[in-house]
Coordinates of C-alpha atoms in Angstrom, one line a residue:
Chain A
A767 CA 2.1 -17.4 -4.3
Q768 CA 1.0 -15.4 -1.3
T769 CA -2.6 -14.5 -0.9
V770 CA -4.2 -12.2 1.5
T771 CA -7.9 -12.4 2.3
Q772 CA -10.1 -9.9 4.0
S773 CA -13.6 -11.4 4.2
Q774 CA -15.4 -8.4 5.4
P775 CA -16.0 -5.9 2.6
E776 CA -17.8 -3.4 4.9
M777 CA -18.1 -2.9 8.7
S778 CA -19.6 -0.3 10.9
V779 CA -19.1 0.5 14.6
Q780 CA -20.5 3.1 17.0
E781 CA -18.1 5.8 18.2
A782 CA -16.2 4.7 21.3
E783 CA -16.9 1.0 20.7
T784 CA -14.4 -1.7 19.7
V785 CA -14.3 -3.3 16.3
T786 CA -12.2 -6.2 14.9
L787 CA -11.2 -6.5 11.3
S788 CA -10.3 -9.9 10.0
C789 CA -7.4 -10.9 7.7
T790 CA -6.0 -14.3 6.8
Y791 CA -3.1 -15.1 4.5
D792 CA -1.6 -18.1 2.8
T793 CA 2.1 -18.7 2.6
S794 CA 4.7 -21.4 3.0
E795 CA 7.3 -19.0 4.2
N796 CA 8.5 -18.8 7.8
N797 CA 10.0 -15.3 7.6
Y798 CA 7.6 -12.6 6.7
Y799 CA 5.9 -9.3 7.8
L800 CA 2.3 -8.3 8.1
F801 CA 0.9 -4.8 8.0
W802 CA -2.4 -3.0 8.4
Y803 CA -2.7 0.2 6.3
K804 CA -5.5 2.8 6.5
Q805 CA -6.7 4.7 3.5
P806 CA -9.1 7.5 4.4
P807 CA -11.1 9.4 1.8
S808 CA -8.0 11.5 0.9
R809 CA -6.6 8.1 -0.4
Q810 CA -3.3 8.6 1.4
M811 CA -2.1 5.2 2.6
I812 CA -1.2 5.4 6.3
L813 CA 0.7 2.7 8.2
V814 CA -1.4 1.6 11.2
I815 CA 0.6 -1.3 12.6
R816 CA 3.2 -3.9 11.6
Q817 CA 4.1 -7.3 12.9
E818 CA 7.2 -9.5 12.4
A819 CA 6.3 -13.1 12.0
Y820 CA 9.1 -14.3 14.2
K821 CA 7.7 -12.3 17.1
Q822 CA 5.1 -14.1 19.2
Q823 CA 4.0 -10.9 21.0
N824 CA 1.1 -9.1 19.3
A825 CA 1.9 -5.6 18.1
T826 CA 0.2 -2.6 19.7
E827 CA 0.0 1.0 18.7
N828 CA -2.2 3.1 21.0
R829 CA -5.8 2.1 20.2
F830 CA -4.8 -0.3 17.6
S831 CA -3.7 -3.9 18.3
V832 CA -3.4 -7.1 16.4
N833 CA -4.2 -10.7 17.2
F834 CA -1.5 -12.6 15.3
Q835 CA -2.2 -16.4 15.1
K836 CA 0.7 -17.7 13.1
A837 CA -0.4 -21.3 13.0
A838 CA -3.9 -20.3 11.8
K839 CA -2.3 -17.7 9.4
S840 CA -4.6 -15.0 10.9
F841 CA -3.8 -11.4 11.5
S842 CA -6.8 -9.4 12.8
L843 CA -6.9 -5.7 13.7
K844 CA -8.7 -4.5 16.8
I845 CA -9.6 -0.8 17.1
S846 CA -10.6 0.2 20.6
D847 CA -12.5 3.4 21.5
S848 CA -13.3 4.0 17.8
Q849 CA -13.2 7.6 16.6
L850 CA -14.9 9.3 13.7
G851 CA -11.5 9.8 12.1
D852 CA -11.0 6.0 12.0
T853 CA -13.5 5.9 9.1
A854 CA -11.5 4.6 6.2
M855 CA -10.6 1.6 4.0
Y856 CA -8.3 -0.8 5.9
F857 CA -5.9 -3.0 4.0
C858 CA -4.1 -6.0 5.3
A859 CA -0.8 -6.6 3.7
F860 CA 1.9 -9.4 3.6
M861 CA 5.5 -9.2 2.6
R862 CA 8.1 -12.0 2.6
G863 CA 11.2 -11.5 4.6
N864 CA 13.6 -11.7 1.7
N865 CA 11.5 -10.0 -0.8
N866 CA 10.2 -6.5 -1.2
D867 CA 6.9 -7.4 -2.8
M868 CA 3.9 -6.4 -0.7
R869 CA 0.6 -8.1 -1.4
F870 CA -2.6 -6.4 -0.3
G871 CA -6.0 -7.8 0.7
A872 CA -9.2 -6.5 -1.0
G873 CA -9.8 -4.1 1.9
T874 CA -12.5 -3.5 4.5
R875 CA -14.5 -0.3 4.5
L876 CA -15.0 0.8 8.1
T877 CA -17.5 3.4 9.0
V878 CA -17.6 4.8 12.6
K879 CA -21.0 6.2 13.4
P880 CA -21.6 9.0 15.8
Chain B
G1014 CA 9.6 11.6 9.4
A1015 CA 9.3 9.2 6.5
V1016 CA 7.4 11.5 4.2
V1017 CA 6.8 10.6 0.5
S1018 CA 5.5 13.2 -2.0
Q1019 CA 4.0 12.7 -5.4
H1020 CA 3.5 15.3 -8.2
P1021 CA 1.2 16.0 -9.7
S1022 CA -1.7 15.1 -7.5
W1023 CA -4.0 14.9 -10.5
V1024 CA -3.6 15.2 -14.2
I1025 CA -5.9 15.2 -17.2
C1026 CA -4.4 14.5 -20.6
K1027 CA -5.5 13.7 -24.2
S1028 CA -5.2 10.2 -25.6
G1029 CA -1.9 9.6 -27.2
T1030 CA 0.1 11.9 -25.0
S1031 CA 2.7 10.9 -22.3
V1032 CA 2.4 11.8 -18.6
K1033 CA 5.2 11.8 -16.1
I1034 CA 4.6 11.3 -12.4
E1035 CA 7.3 12.0 -9.8
C1036 CA 7.7 10.3 -6.5
R1037 CA 10.1 11.8 -3.9
S1038 CA 11.2 10.7 -0.4
L1039 CA 11.5 14.0 1.4
D1040 CA 13.4 13.2 4.6
F1041 CA 15.1 9.9 3.9
Q1042 CA 17.0 8.0 1.3
A1043 CA 14.8 5.4 -0.4
T1044 CA 16.6 2.2 -1.1
T1045 CA 13.7 0.9 -3.1
M1046 CA 10.6 2.5 -4.5
F1047 CA 7.4 0.9 -5.7
W1048 CA 4.6 1.9 -8.1
Y1049 CA 1.1 0.7 -7.5
R1050 CA -2.2 1.2 -9.4
Q1051 CA -5.5 1.3 -7.7
F1052 CA -8.9 1.2 -9.5
P1053 CA -12.0 2.6 -7.8
K1054 CA -13.1 0.7 -4.8
Q1055 CA -10.3 -1.9 -5.3
S1056 CA -7.1 -2.8 -3.7
L1057 CA -3.6 -1.8 -4.7
M1058 CA -1.9 -3.7 -7.4
L1059 CA 1.9 -3.6 -7.6
M1060 CA 3.2 -2.5 -11.0
A1061 CA 6.9 -2.4 -10.5
T1062 CA 9.8 -2.2 -8.1
S1063 CA 12.7 0.1 -8.7
N1064 CA 16.1 0.5 -7.1
E1065 CA 18.3 3.5 -7.6
G1066 CA 20.6 3.2 -10.6
S1067 CA 19.2 -0.1 -11.9
K1068 CA 16.4 -1.2 -14.2
A1069 CA 12.9 -1.6 -12.7
T1070 CA 11.4 -5.0 -12.1
Y1071 CA 7.9 -5.2 -13.6
E1072 CA 5.1 -7.4 -12.4
Q1073 CA 3.6 -9.9 -14.8
G1074 CA 1.2 -8.3 -17.2
V1075 CA 2.6 -4.8 -16.8
E1076 CA 4.0 -3.4 -20.1
K1077 CA 7.5 -2.0 -19.4
D1078 CA 7.4 0.0 -22.6
K1079 CA 4.1 1.5 -21.6
F1080 CA 5.0 2.4 -18.1
L1081 CA 8.6 3.7 -18.0
I1082 CA 10.2 3.9 -14.6
N1083 CA 13.4 5.9 -13.9
H1084 CA 15.0 5.8 -10.5
A1085 CA 17.6 8.5 -10.9
S1086 CA 18.5 9.1 -7.3
L1087 CA 17.9 7.8 -3.8
T1088 CA 15.1 10.3 -3.4
L1089 CA 13.4 10.4 -6.8
S1090 CA 11.6 7.9 -9.0
T1091 CA 9.5 8.7 -12.0
L1092 CA 6.7 6.9 -13.8
T1093 CA 6.0 7.9 -17.3
V1094 CA 2.8 6.6 -18.9
T1095 CA 3.6 6.7 -22.6
S1096 CA 0.9 7.1 -25.3
A1097 CA -1.8 7.2 -22.7
H1098 CA -5.2 5.8 -23.5
P1099 CA -8.5 6.0 -21.6
E1100 CA -8.0 2.6 -20.1
D1101 CA -4.8 3.9 -18.4
S1102 CA -7.0 6.3 -16.3
S1103 CA -6.5 5.2 -12.7
F1104 CA -5.0 6.2 -9.3
Y1105 CA -1.3 5.7 -9.2
I1106 CA 0.5 5.5 -5.9
C1107 CA 4.2 5.2 -5.1
S1108 CA 5.9 4.0 -2.0
A1109 CA 9.4 3.9 -0.6
Q1110 CA 11.5 1.9 1.8
G1111 CA 14.3 3.3 3.9
G1112 CA 12.5 5.7 6.2
G1113 CA 12.0 3.3 9.0
P1114 CA 12.2 -0.4 9.6
R1115 CA 13.8 -2.0 6.5
E1116 CA 10.6 -3.8 5.3
T1117 CA 8.2 -1.0 5.9
Q1118 CA 6.8 1.0 2.9
Y1119 CA 5.8 4.6 3.2
F1120 CA 3.3 5.8 0.7
G1121 CA 2.9 9.0 -1.3
P1122 CA -0.5 10.7 -1.6
G1123 CA -1.2 9.3 -5.0
T1124 CA -1.8 10.7 -8.5
R1125 CA -5.2 10.6 -10.2
L1126 CA -4.8 10.3 -14.0
L1127 CA -7.7 10.8 -16.4
V1128 CA -7.1 10.2 -20.1
L1129 CA -9.7 11.7 -22.4

């Protein structure tokens, strides 16, 4: 079974600073996908970034980037120039390449302070 | 693009009644739809996966007779909570694939269910 671990229940960062959220996963698969989703107080799940396991290059979306370490099974999210609107729960998720099941971590609550 | 809607956004019902929640992909055809449940301050738990025109696949521990899923078209899936009880109160979220990269799921805004 695949497991996703987010070891930081809560984090905070000053506006304009950089913060990194941790995620590790456990799998024996070689073909899979990793995601970071954001859930603001509205509770709408929003895709932040995705990474294919077969790609060595780390995914980047504007202020959001990942550090994908396949051998270490680590998939951290870096948020640069943090904004107040980044305040939300962040979920790391794993999905096997030949299966639709998506497994989520427990989430990290990020607060951006003015 | 890749917008998913849910209706209703919240519902209050009496114990013993049934409640239907709709999930629609508004601007794409969803090959597969998913139903999740989220308790307060917890993560999302997959309940079932549905494909258009076929029976849903339920996760272990989810009662199929309790949570009826119908995927009638490529843009609509419904979840019916039958004979609801207070312990069914939760936040139910649907998602759909097909609006972007094959494996990416796009989520609806969720439905808050309160059973009295």
